[in-house]
């Protein structure tokens, strides 16, 4: 028997027929799919949205706090609560007043007045003062110098006319003897005053030491003025006539008929009641005028001129008082009118500095 005949092919398993596609009714399709989403997906999405909403609700207070803290600190409300610094709020004005009070108490202090000084300078409570309280006094106290030595410290110099202090030098009648000091001299006291923020936004003050007596402030050199030299006010000078008429109405008539002497557009108020009974103009110093021939004419309309006037005014008691006025005049219709009562004499313009050059500048020799 042949081997080939002994092997038989195992029959293949029967192939099950594929089920035909089941047609789902349209109604059932609608219940499982809505808008392209299955009902299961819709349920999951709803749960997710619900958790997101609850999460936002829980984060609400935190987000609000972050928004509040992110407001800039330069807003109007916090700025209004910030107290200004001592230097910007009062500057040296308060320190000057404090020093004046301290000097007044210091000059009149005597035995037993140590607590009064301690109110300004606390260590003064341990002093032992001499003299009788109130024998000396400081009058006409005036701050003549104010200098800031630190961010919160002011050096205040106070001038005071000290009364009641006996002169230390006996008047001498010998020829050539030096005069004795005045009985009530003006003296100068420097006080260091510290400032600090006080209660309620105010500024607090304290003295850092007792007053120190110092020399009088240095007198400044007077600047050059635009006017020429003083010369007698001649009655024939139209400028003398204009200022005499104006100042007479200004000082003796309480401003009556003042407008007739003023240039158009000029407004001035005279002292009232009239302080003097009469005036006499003595001298004039005219802008740009060095002297020379007498002036008897008035230039063309619109010409302006500045001048200084010195006069003597007679008071109601008959005493004559010297006064000086800086005036601006303006020409109109053949006469001078007052265009301004200047607050101060006019300064001459600064002298230009010559340009640097290689050539030496010749020295000027004063004329004999």
CSV table of C-alpha atoms in Angstrom, one decimal, residues 37-292:
chain,number,residue,atom,x,y,z
A,37,UNK,CA,-22.1,63.1,20.4
A,38,UNK,CA,-23.0,59.8,21.9
A,39,UNK,CA,-25.1,59.9,25.0
A,40,UNK,CA,-22.1,58.5,27.0
A,41,UNK,CA,-19.9,61.2,25.8
A,42,UNK,CA,-22.5,63.8,26.7
A,43,UNK,CA,-22.7,62.5,30.3
A,44,UNK,CA,-18.9,62.6,30.7
A,45,UNK,CA,-18.8,66.2,29.3
A,46,UNK,CA,-21.5,67.3,31.6
A,47,UNK,CA,-19.6,65.9,34.6
A,48,UNK,CA,-16.4,67.7,33.4
A,49,UNK,CA,-18.2,71.0,32.9
A,50,UNK,CA,-19.8,70.7,36.4
A,51,UNK,CA,-16.4,70.2,38.0
A,52,UNK,CA,-14.9,73.1,36.1
A,53,UNK,CA,-17.8,75.4,37.3
A,54,UNK,CA,-17.3,74.3,40.9
A,55,UNK,CA,-13.6,74.8,40.5
A,56,UNK,CA,-14.1,78.4,39.3
A,57,UNK,CA,-16.4,79.0,42.2
A,58,UNK,CA,-13.8,77.8,44.6
A,59,UNK,CA,-11.1,79.9,43.0
A,60,UNK,CA,-13.2,83.0,43.1
A,61,UNK,CA,-12.1,84.4,46.5
A,62,UNK,CA,-8.5,83.7,45.6
A,63,UNK,CA,-8.7,85.4,42.3
A,64,UNK,CA,-10.4,88.4,43.9
A,65,UNK,CA,-7.6,88.7,46.5
A,66,UNK,CA,-5.0,88.6,43.8
A,67,UNK,CA,-6.8,91.3,41.9
A,68,UNK,CA,-6.9,93.5,45.0
A,69,UNK,CA,-3.3,93.0,45.8
A,70,UNK,CA,-2.3,93.9,42.2
A,71,UNK,CA,-3.6,97.5,42.5
A,72,UNK,CA,-0.7,99.9,42.1
A,73,UNK,CA,0.6,101.5,45.4
A,74,UNK,CA,0.4,105.0,43.8
A,75,UNK,CA,-3.3,105.1,43.9
A,76,UNK,CA,-4.9,108.3,45.4
A,77,UNK,CA,-6.1,106.7,48.6
A,78,UNK,CA,-2.8,105.4,50.0
A,79,UNK,CA,-1.0,108.6,48.9
A,80,UNK,CA,-3.4,110.8,50.9
A,81,UNK,CA,-2.5,109.0,54.1
A,82,UNK,CA,1.2,109.5,53.6
A,83,UNK,CA,2.4,112.3,56.0
A,84,UNK,CA,4.8,114.8,54.4
A,85,UNK,CA,8.3,115.0,55.6
A,86,UNK,CA,9.3,117.6,58.1
A,87,UNK,CA,11.5,119.5,55.6
A,88,UNK,CA,8.8,119.6,52.9
A,89,UNK,CA,5.9,120.4,55.3
A,90,UNK,CA,7.5,123.3,57.2
A,91,UNK,CA,11.0,123.8,55.9
A,92,UNK,CA,12.9,126.2,58.1
A,93,UNK,CA,10.0,128.4,59.0
A,94,UNK,CA,9.0,126.4,62.0
A,95,UNK,CA,12.6,126.0,63.1
A,96,UNK,CA,13.1,129.8,62.9
A,97,UNK,CA,10.0,130.5,65.1
A,98,UNK,CA,11.2,127.9,67.6
A,99,UNK,CA,14.7,129.4,67.8
A,100,UNK,CA,13.2,132.9,68.3
A,101,UNK,CA,11.2,131.7,71.2
A,102,UNK,CA,14.2,129.9,72.7
A,103,UNK,CA,16.4,133.0,72.4
A,104,UNK,CA,13.7,135.2,74.1
A,105,UNK,CA,13.4,132.7,77.0
A,106,UNK,CA,17.2,132.4,77.2
A,107,UNK,CA,17.9,136.1,77.4
A,108,UNK,CA,15.4,136.7,80.2
A,109,UNK,CA,16.2,133.6,82.2
A,110,UNK,CA,17.7,133.8,85.7
A,111,UNK,CA,17.9,131.7,88.8
A,112,UNK,CA,15.1,129.2,88.9
A,113,UNK,CA,14.3,129.4,85.2
A,114,UNK,CA,16.1,126.2,84.3
A,115,UNK,CA,12.8,124.4,83.6
A,116,UNK,CA,11.7,127.1,81.1
A,117,UNK,CA,14.9,126.5,79.1
A,118,UNK,CA,14.5,122.7,79.4
A,119,UNK,CA,11.3,123.0,77.4
A,120,UNK,CA,13.5,124.0,74.4
A,121,UNK,CA,16.7,122.2,75.3
A,122,UNK,CA,16.1,119.3,77.7
A,123,UNK,CA,19.7,119.2,79.2
A,124,UNK,CA,19.2,122.8,80.4
A,125,UNK,CA,17.3,121.4,83.3
A,126,UNK,CA,20.6,120.5,85.0
A,127,UNK,CA,22.0,124.0,84.7
A,128,UNK,CA,22.5,126.5,87.5
A,129,UNK,CA,21.7,130.0,86.2
A,130,UNK,CA,22.8,133.2,87.6
A,131,UNK,CA,21.2,136.6,87.8
A,132,UNK,CA,17.6,137.7,88.4
A,133,UNK,CA,14.9,136.4,86.3
A,134,UNK,CA,13.6,139.0,83.8
A,135,UNK,CA,16.3,141.6,84.4
A,136,UNK,CA,17.4,141.2,80.8
A,137,UNK,CA,15.1,140.9,77.9
A,138,UNK,CA,15.4,140.4,74.2
A,139,UNK,CA,13.3,142.7,72.1
A,140,UNK,CA,12.8,143.0,68.3
A,141,UNK,CA,13.8,139.4,67.8
A,142,UNK,CA,14.4,138.8,64.1
A,143,UNK,CA,15.7,135.8,62.2
A,144,UNK,CA,18.6,137.1,60.0
A,145,UNK,CA,20.1,133.8,58.8
A,146,UNK,CA,18.7,130.3,58.2
A,147,UNK,CA,21.0,127.5,57.1
A,148,UNK,CA,20.2,123.8,56.7
A,149,UNK,CA,23.2,121.8,58.1
A,150,UNK,CA,21.6,118.4,57.7
A,151,UNK,CA,18.4,116.8,56.4
A,152,UNK,CA,16.6,117.5,59.7
A,153,UNK,CA,18.8,120.2,61.3
A,154,UNK,CA,18.7,124.0,60.9
A,155,UNK,CA,21.1,126.6,62.1
A,156,UNK,CA,19.1,129.7,62.9
A,157,UNK,CA,20.7,133.0,63.7
A,158,UNK,CA,18.4,135.4,65.7
A,159,UNK,CA,19.1,139.1,66.1
A,160,UNK,CA,17.9,140.6,69.4
A,161,UNK,CA,18.1,144.0,71.0
A,162,UNK,CA,19.0,143.1,74.5
A,163,UNK,CA,17.7,145.5,77.1
A,164,UNK,CA,18.5,145.7,80.8
A,165,UNK,CA,22.1,144.6,80.4
A,166,UNK,CA,24.5,147.1,82.1
A,167,UNK,CA,27.4,148.1,79.9
A,168,UNK,CA,30.7,146.6,81.1
A,169,UNK,CA,32.7,149.7,80.2
A,170,UNK,CA,32.2,152.9,82.2
A,171,UNK,CA,31.9,156.0,79.9
A,172,UNK,CA,35.1,158.0,79.8
A,173,UNK,CA,35.4,161.7,79.5
A,174,UNK,CA,39.1,161.7,78.5
A,175,UNK,CA,39.9,163.1,75.1
A,176,UNK,CA,40.5,160.4,72.5
A,177,UNK,CA,38.9,157.6,74.6
A,178,UNK,CA,36.9,155.0,72.8
A,179,UNK,CA,33.2,155.3,73.1
A,180,UNK,CA,31.4,153.0,75.5
A,181,UNK,CA,29.2,150.3,74.1
A,182,UNK,CA,25.6,151.1,73.6
A,183,UNK,CA,23.3,150.2,76.5
A,184,UNK,CA,20.9,148.3,74.3
A,185,UNK,CA,23.0,146.8,71.5
A,186,UNK,CA,21.8,144.4,68.8
A,187,UNK,CA,23.3,141.0,69.4
A,188,UNK,CA,23.2,137.8,67.4
A,189,UNK,CA,22.6,134.2,68.7
A,190,UNK,CA,22.8,131.0,66.7
A,191,UNK,CA,20.6,128.1,67.6
A,192,UNK,CA,20.8,124.5,66.2
A,193,UNK,CA,17.3,123.2,65.8
A,194,UNK,CA,16.4,119.6,64.9
A,195,UNK,CA,13.1,118.6,63.4
A,196,UNK,CA,11.2,115.3,63.5
A,197,UNK,CA,7.7,114.0,62.6
A,198,UNK,CA,5.3,114.7,65.5
A,199,UNK,CA,1.9,113.4,66.5
A,200,UNK,CA,-1.0,114.0,64.0
A,201,UNK,CA,1.3,114.8,61.1
A,202,UNK,CA,2.8,117.9,62.8
A,203,UNK,CA,6.5,118.7,63.0
A,204,UNK,CA,8.3,118.5,66.4
A,205,UNK,CA,11.3,120.6,67.3
A,206,UNK,CA,14.1,120.6,69.8
A,207,UNK,CA,17.3,122.5,70.3
A,208,UNK,CA,20.6,120.6,70.1
A,209,UNK,CA,22.5,123.1,72.2
A,210,UNK,CA,22.2,126.4,74.1
A,211,UNK,CA,22.4,129.5,71.9
A,212,UNK,CA,25.8,130.6,70.8
A,213,UNK,CA,26.5,134.3,70.5
A,214,UNK,CA,28.0,135.1,67.0
A,215,UNK,CA,29.1,138.1,65.0
A,216,UNK,CA,26.6,140.1,62.9
A,217,UNK,CA,26.0,138.7,59.4
A,218,UNK,CA,28.4,140.0,56.8
A,219,UNK,CA,27.1,143.0,54.8
A,220,UNK,CA,26.8,142.3,51.1
A,221,UNK,CA,28.4,144.6,48.5
A,222,UNK,CA,25.8,146.7,46.9
A,223,UNK,CA,25.3,145.9,43.2
A,224,UNK,CA,25.6,148.5,40.5
A,225,UNK,CA,22.4,150.3,39.5
A,226,UNK,CA,21.2,151.7,36.2
A,227,UNK,CA,21.0,155.2,37.5
A,228,UNK,CA,23.6,157.9,37.3
A,229,UNK,CA,24.9,159.9,40.2
A,230,UNK,CA,22.5,161.8,42.5
A,231,UNK,CA,22.2,165.5,41.7
A,232,UNK,CA,20.0,168.3,43.0
A,233,UNK,CA,16.4,168.2,41.8
A,234,UNK,CA,16.1,171.5,39.9
A,235,UNK,CA,12.6,173.1,39.9
A,236,UNK,CA,12.9,173.8,36.2
A,237,UNK,CA,13.4,170.2,35.4
A,238,UNK,CA,10.2,168.6,34.0
A,239,UNK,CA,11.1,165.4,35.9
A,240,UNK,CA,11.3,167.2,39.2
A,241,UNK,CA,7.9,168.8,38.5
A,242,UNK,CA,6.3,165.4,37.7
A,243,UNK,CA,7.6,163.5,40.7
A,244,UNK,CA,6.9,166.4,43.1
A,245,UNK,CA,3.3,166.6,42.0
A,246,UNK,CA,2.8,162.8,42.1
A,247,UNK,CA,4.5,162.3,45.5
A,248,UNK,CA,2.7,165.2,47.0
A,249,UNK,CA,-0.7,163.7,46.1
A,250,UNK,CA,0.5,160.2,47.1
A,251,UNK,CA,1.8,161.1,50.5
A,252,UNK,CA,-0.1,164.1,51.7
A,253,UNK,CA,-3.5,163.9,50.1
A,254,UNK,CA,-4.3,160.2,50.6
A,255,UNK,CA,-4.4,159.7,46.8
A,256,UNK,CA,-6.7,162.6,45.9
A,257,UNK,CA,-6.2,163.6,42.3
A,258,UNK,CA,-3.6,160.9,42.0
A,259,UNK,CA,-4.9,159.6,38.6
A,260,UNK,CA,-4.1,162.9,36.9
A,261,UNK,CA,-0.4,162.2,37.3
A,262,UNK,CA,-0.5,158.6,36.2
A,263,UNK,CA,0.1,157.2,32.7
A,264,UNK,CA,-2.8,155.5,31.0
A,265,UNK,CA,-3.3,151.9,32.3
A,266,UNK,CA,-1.3,152.6,35.6
A,267,UNK,CA,-3.1,151.9,38.9
A,268,UNK,CA,-1.7,152.8,42.3
A,269,UNK,CA,-3.2,153.1,45.8
A,270,UNK,CA,-1.9,155.7,48.1
A,271,UNK,CA,-1.4,155.3,51.9
A,272,UNK,CA,-4.5,156.2,53.9
A,273,UNK,CA,-4.8,158.3,56.0
A,274,UNK,CA,-2.2,160.6,54.6
A,275,UNK,CA,0.9,160.1,56.7
A,276,UNK,CA,2.6,163.4,55.9
A,277,UNK,CA,1.7,167.1,55.7
A,278,UNK,CA,4.3,168.1,53.1
A,279,UNK,CA,7.2,166.9,51.0
A,280,UNK,CA,10.3,168.4,49.5
A,281,UNK,CA,12.1,166.6,46.6
A,282,UNK,CA,15.9,167.0,47.2
A,283,UNK,CA,17.8,164.8,44.6
A,284,UNK,CA,17.3,162.8,41.5
A,285,UNK,CA,19.4,159.9,40.0
A,286,UNK,CA,18.3,159.3,36.4
A,287,UNK,CA,18.8,156.2,34.3
A,288,UNK,CA,21.9,156.5,32.0
A,289,UNK,CA,22.5,160.1,32.9
A,290,UNK,CA,26.0,161.1,34.1
A,291,UNK,CA,25.1,164.8,34.6
A,292,UNK,CA,25.7,167.8,32.5
